[in-house]
Tab-separated table of C-alpha atoms in Angstrom:
chain	number	residue	atom	x	y	z
A	1	UNK	CA	0.238	-0.251	-0.104
A	2	UNK	CA	1.048	3.452	-1.492
A	3	UNK	CA	2.472	5.681	1.496
A	4	UNK	CA	1.460	9.501	2.194
A	5	UNK	CA	2.622	11.068	-1.060
A	6	UNK	CA	4.036	14.694	-1.285
A	7	UNK	CA	5.358	16.873	-4.449
A	8	UNK	CA	7.340	18.379	-5.002
A	9	UNK	CA	9.755	17.071	-3.108
A	10	UNK	CA	12.539	19.902	-3.291
A	11	UNK	CA	12.201	23.367	-4.333
A	12	UNK	CA	13.393	26.449	-4.331
A	13	UNK	CA	11.487	29.289	-5.185
A	14	UNK	CA	12.111	33.610	-4.925
A	15	UNK	CA	10.890	35.420	-2.217
A	16	UNK	CA	7.885	36.841	-3.580
A	17	UNK	CA	6.612	33.822	-5.757
A	18	UNK	CA	4.176	31.489	-5.030
A	19	UNK	CA	4.724	27.779	-3.525
A	20	UNK	CA	1.793	25.159	-3.803
A	21	UNK	CA	2.684	22.167	-1.769
A	22	UNK	CA	0.865	18.740	-2.940
A	23	UNK	CA	-0.072	15.929	-0.350
A	24	UNK	CA	-2.085	12.633	-1.609
A	25	UNK	CA	-3.003	10.620	2.370
A	26	UNK	CA	-2.930	6.944	2.726
A	27	UNK	CA	-6.246	5.623	1.391
A	28	UNK	CA	-8.805	5.372	4.149
A	29	UNK	CA	-7.292	7.636	6.253
A	30	UNK	CA	-9.638	10.528	7.507
A	31	UNK	CA	-7.011	12.867	9.133
A	32	UNK	CA	-4.479	14.897	7.374
A	33	UNK	CA	-2.012	17.213	8.670
A	34	UNK	CA	0.694	19.800	7.230
A	35	UNK	CA	3.718	20.371	9.824
A	36	UNK	CA	6.578	22.243	9.066
A	37	UNK	CA	10.108	21.193	10.745
A	38	UNK	CA	13.051	23.845	10.980
A	39	UNK	CA	16.089	23.705	13.614
A	40	UNK	CA	14.763	26.456	15.405
A	41	UNK	CA	11.637	25.404	15.806
A	42	UNK	CA	11.192	21.837	15.625
A	43	UNK	CA	8.041	19.900	14.227
A	44	UNK	CA	5.173	22.401	14.091
A	45	UNK	CA	1.873	21.586	13.223
A	46	UNK	CA	0.350	24.371	10.730
A	47	UNK	CA	-3.227	22.756	10.164
A	48	UNK	CA	-4.683	19.761	9.799
A	49	UNK	CA	-8.204	18.214	8.246
A	50	UNK	CA	-10.889	15.635	9.366
A	51	UNK	CA	-13.067	13.804	6.539
A	52	UNK	CA	-11.969	17.100	4.251
A	53	UNK	CA	-12.838	19.518	6.795
A	54	UNK	CA	-10.381	21.699	8.468
A	55	UNK	CA	-9.967	21.245	12.093
A	56	UNK	CA	-7.571	23.694	13.948
A	57	UNK	CA	-5.497	25.833	12.076
A	58	UNK	CA	-4.356	27.681	15.091
A	59	UNK	CA	-0.801	27.234	13.467
A	60	UNK	CA	-1.071	28.759	10.321
A	61	UNK	CA	1.784	31.467	10.621
A	62	UNK	CA	0.191	34.118	8.966
A	63	UNK	CA	-2.410	35.052	5.658
A	64	UNK	CA	-0.161	34.187	3.458
A	65	UNK	CA	0.099	30.310	4.455
A	66	UNK	CA	-3.549	28.899	3.083
A	67	UNK	CA	-4.430	24.973	2.909
A	68	UNK	CA	-7.234	23.321	1.479
A	69	UNK	CA	-8.606	19.574	1.180
A	70	UNK	CA	-11.031	19.444	-1.594
A	71	UNK	CA	-11.506	15.705	-1.456
A	72	UNK	CA	-10.455	12.838	0.812
A	73	UNK	CA	-7.205	11.899	-1.674
A	74	UNK	CA	-5.686	15.372	-2.343
A	75	UNK	CA	-4.640	18.191	-0.047
A	76	UNK	CA	-2.263	21.428	-1.015
A	77	UNK	CA	-0.642	24.122	1.153
A	78	UNK	CA	0.479	27.326	-0.569
A	79	UNK	CA	2.459	30.138	0.294
A	80	UNK	CA	1.397	34.166	-1.542
A	81	UNK	CA	4.223	35.743	-1.376
A	82	UNK	CA	6.961	33.557	-0.324
A	83	UNK	CA	9.837	34.679	1.935
A	84	UNK	CA	12.730	33.423	3.003
A	85	UNK	CA	12.018	32.340	6.754
A	86	UNK	CA	9.820	30.380	5.285
A	87	UNK	CA	12.470	27.644	4.356
A	88	UNK	CA	11.698	24.707	5.839
A	89	UNK	CA	10.858	21.084	5.761
A	90	UNK	CA	7.206	20.924	4.957
A	91	UNK	CA	5.713	16.978	6.126
A	92	UNK	CA	1.926	16.056	4.956
A	93	UNK	CA	1.198	12.818	7.617
A	94	UNK	CA	-2.118	11.182	7.542
A	95	UNK	CA	-4.175	8.844	10.362
A	96	UNK	CA	-7.068	6.788	10.329
A	97	UNK	CA	-9.342	8.279	14.220
A	98	UNK	CA	-10.311	4.527	14.016
A	99	UNK	CA	-7.936	2.423	15.028
A	100	UNK	CA	-6.458	1.913	18.766
A	101	UNK	CA	-2.865	3.122	19.020
A	102	UNK	CA	-3.257	5.417	16.145
A	103	UNK	CA	0.246	6.283	13.879
A	104	UNK	CA	0.405	9.288	11.893
A	105	UNK	CA	2.074	8.461	9.124
A	106	UNK	CA	4.613	10.927	8.296
A	107	UNK	CA	5.183	12.023	3.852
A	108	UNK	CA	8.901	12.241	2.431
A	109	UNK	CA	8.237	15.761	2.831
A	110	UNK	CA	8.722	18.834	0.642
A	111	UNK	CA	12.278	20.638	1.114
A	112	UNK	CA	11.563	24.404	0.501
A	113	UNK	CA	14.564	26.955	-0.019
A	114	UNK	CA	13.056	30.648	-0.898
A	115	UNK	CA	16.168	33.535	-1.580
B	1	UNK	CA	6.919	27.465	27.982
B	2	UNK	CA	6.972	24.859	25.428
B	3	UNK	CA	4.282	22.145	25.350
B	4	UNK	CA	6.543	18.955	25.030
B	5	UNK	CA	10.204	19.863	26.339
B	6	UNK	CA	13.401	17.319	25.495
B	7	UNK	CA	16.683	17.889	25.607
B	8	UNK	CA	18.244	18.852	22.445
B	9	UNK	CA	21.577	16.653	23.216
B	10	UNK	CA	23.567	15.036	21.179
B	11	UNK	CA	23.283	12.636	23.558
B	12	UNK	CA	26.281	9.990	23.046
B	13	UNK	CA	26.669	6.441	24.361
B	14	UNK	CA	29.270	3.759	23.653
B	15	UNK	CA	27.930	0.843	21.536
B	16	UNK	CA	25.319	-1.938	23.401
B	17	UNK	CA	25.004	0.980	26.414
B	18	UNK	CA	21.504	2.129	27.569
B	19	UNK	CA	20.169	5.500	26.182
B	20	UNK	CA	17.878	6.807	27.900
B	21	UNK	CA	15.703	9.770	26.480
B	22	UNK	CA	13.491	12.112	28.353
B	23	UNK	CA	10.435	14.227	27.756
B	24	UNK	CA	8.230	16.387	30.074
B	25	UNK	CA	4.870	18.450	29.046
B	26	UNK	CA	3.089	21.216	30.236
B	27	UNK	CA	-0.822	19.572	30.266
B	28	UNK	CA	-2.446	17.766	31.960
B	29	UNK	CA	-4.993	16.780	29.736
B	30	UNK	CA	-2.635	14.837	27.534
B	31	UNK	CA	-3.425	11.318	27.027
B	32	UNK	CA	-1.232	9.375	24.656
B	33	UNK	CA	2.145	9.600	23.737
B	34	UNK	CA	4.464	8.858	21.446
B	35	UNK	CA	8.048	8.393	20.755
B	36	UNK	CA	9.340	8.657	16.717
B	37	UNK	CA	12.607	8.446	15.191
B	38	UNK	CA	14.174	10.587	12.472
B	39	UNK	CA	17.185	9.714	11.025
B	40	UNK	CA	18.928	12.608	8.820
B	41	UNK	CA	17.221	13.599	5.982
B	42	UNK	CA	13.899	11.291	6.742
B	43	UNK	CA	10.181	11.398	7.734
B	44	UNK	CA	9.744	11.356	11.368
B	45	UNK	CA	8.446	7.016	12.078
B	46	UNK	CA	6.897	5.783	15.059
B	47	UNK	CA	8.997	3.374	17.560
B	48	UNK	CA	6.266	3.184	20.114
B	49	UNK	CA	2.959	4.647	22.347
B	50	UNK	CA	1.642	4.629	25.826
B	51	UNK	CA	-1.158	5.546	27.392
B	52	UNK	CA	-1.153	4.025	31.076
B	53	UNK	CA	1.692	4.645	33.775
B	54	UNK	CA	4.183	2.210	34.102
B	55	UNK	CA	6.246	0.791	31.817
B	56	UNK	CA	5.906	-0.764	27.965
B	57	UNK	CA	8.592	-3.067	26.381
B	58	UNK	CA	9.182	-3.412	22.852
B	59	UNK	CA	12.056	-5.635	22.123
B	60	UNK	CA	15.064	-3.456	22.852
B	61	UNK	CA	12.775	-0.114	23.644
B	62	UNK	CA	11.118	0.884	27.220
B	63	UNK	CA	8.734	3.844	27.388
B	64	UNK	CA	7.882	4.828	30.537
B	65	UNK	CA	5.161	7.299	31.751
B	66	UNK	CA	4.431	8.973	34.854
B	67	UNK	CA	1.120	11.571	34.154
B	68	UNK	CA	1.814	12.314	37.830
B	69	UNK	CA	5.256	14.187	37.441
B	70	UNK	CA	3.912	14.352	33.704
B	71	UNK	CA	7.211	12.361	32.196
B	72	UNK	CA	7.918	9.626	29.600
B	73	UNK	CA	11.019	8.543	28.726
B	74	UNK	CA	12.116	6.100	26.173
B	75	UNK	CA	15.188	3.743	27.236
B	76	UNK	CA	17.164	2.114	24.345
B	77	UNK	CA	19.524	-1.065	25.016
B	78	UNK	CA	21.992	-2.617	23.871
B	79	UNK	CA	21.884	0.406	21.483
B	80	UNK	CA	23.773	0.071	18.250
B	81	UNK	CA	25.034	2.502	15.635
B	82	UNK	CA	22.229	2.110	13.945
B	83	UNK	CA	20.265	3.595	16.516
B	84	UNK	CA	22.012	6.777	15.960
B	85	UNK	CA	19.229	9.347	14.842
B	86	UNK	CA	16.911	12.301	16.615
B	87	UNK	CA	14.158	11.054	18.728
B	88	UNK	CA	11.159	12.863	18.974
B	89	UNK	CA	8.502	12.789	22.330
B	90	UNK	CA	4.977	13.281	20.968
B	91	UNK	CA	1.775	14.144	22.708
B	92	UNK	CA	-1.850	14.208	22.298
B	93	UNK	CA	-5.088	14.941	23.933
B	94	UNK	CA	-7.122	12.590	22.531
B	95	UNK	CA	-7.167	8.807	24.372
B	96	UNK	CA	-5.528	5.923	22.914
B	97	UNK	CA	-5.095	9.448	20.026
B	98	UNK	CA	-7.903	8.052	18.274
B	99	UNK	CA	-7.674	11.286	15.660
B	100	UNK	CA	-6.670	14.719	16.651
B	101	UNK	CA	-3.147	16.267	16.487
B	102	UNK	CA	0.038	15.668	17.593
B	103	UNK	CA	2.537	17.933	19.237
B	104	UNK	CA	5.826	17.271	19.031
B	105	UNK	CA	8.791	18.240	21.222
B	106	UNK	CA	12.031	19.711	19.274
B	107	UNK	CA	13.492	16.626	19.727
B	108	UNK	CA	16.938	14.505	20.959
B	109	UNK	CA	19.581	13.984	19.365
B	110	UNK	CA	21.240	10.300	19.860
B	111	UNK	CA	24.736	9.255	18.690
B	112	UNK	CA	25.762	5.401	19.692
B	113	UNK	CA	29.577	5.440	19.114
B	114	UNK	CA	31.070	1.930	17.796
């Protein structure tokens, strides 16, 4: 069974450009999470969805960030305009709520560099 | 105050020794506790979870939880160089983590020397 799939794996962009990160969760999972990881701040939760509905977006740093989940198999995280401080690894993760000992499965991450 | 705190390390232990990784959390409403391992350049992967006070063993790994002290630890017995990684502690407010978010600590870097 395929894991969480993220694209692009690596992106280098110039300050001010729009960045769109994509995620396909594991089939059948009803929770989807977007995390950001930096050396300074560690692994931070940005937003998460349950059954395609955003539940908690309190971790989204500012209005430049937006996330959508139009259906159960696809989500995007968009940064517009991008800034150098947005450089980080962005992880998408998914989980299935009805399983005891629930595991969050992470994708391989999207490595973003804003110059 | 951060919700989940870990010593950043690095923690260095010789091969074959016991590595002890510690984590404290601030919210007494936390119900479920997890340890993830992250190799450099890779994504986090679950090692084990614990819900009840006491010890839980899985192979060379033992998780220990003390809710009164708001403390969770991970012991790695017979440490191997392949255990060298960053270990992330995570907590959830959901019992058995049936749904809901995980809050992660900063991680502790472990280095096992041959």
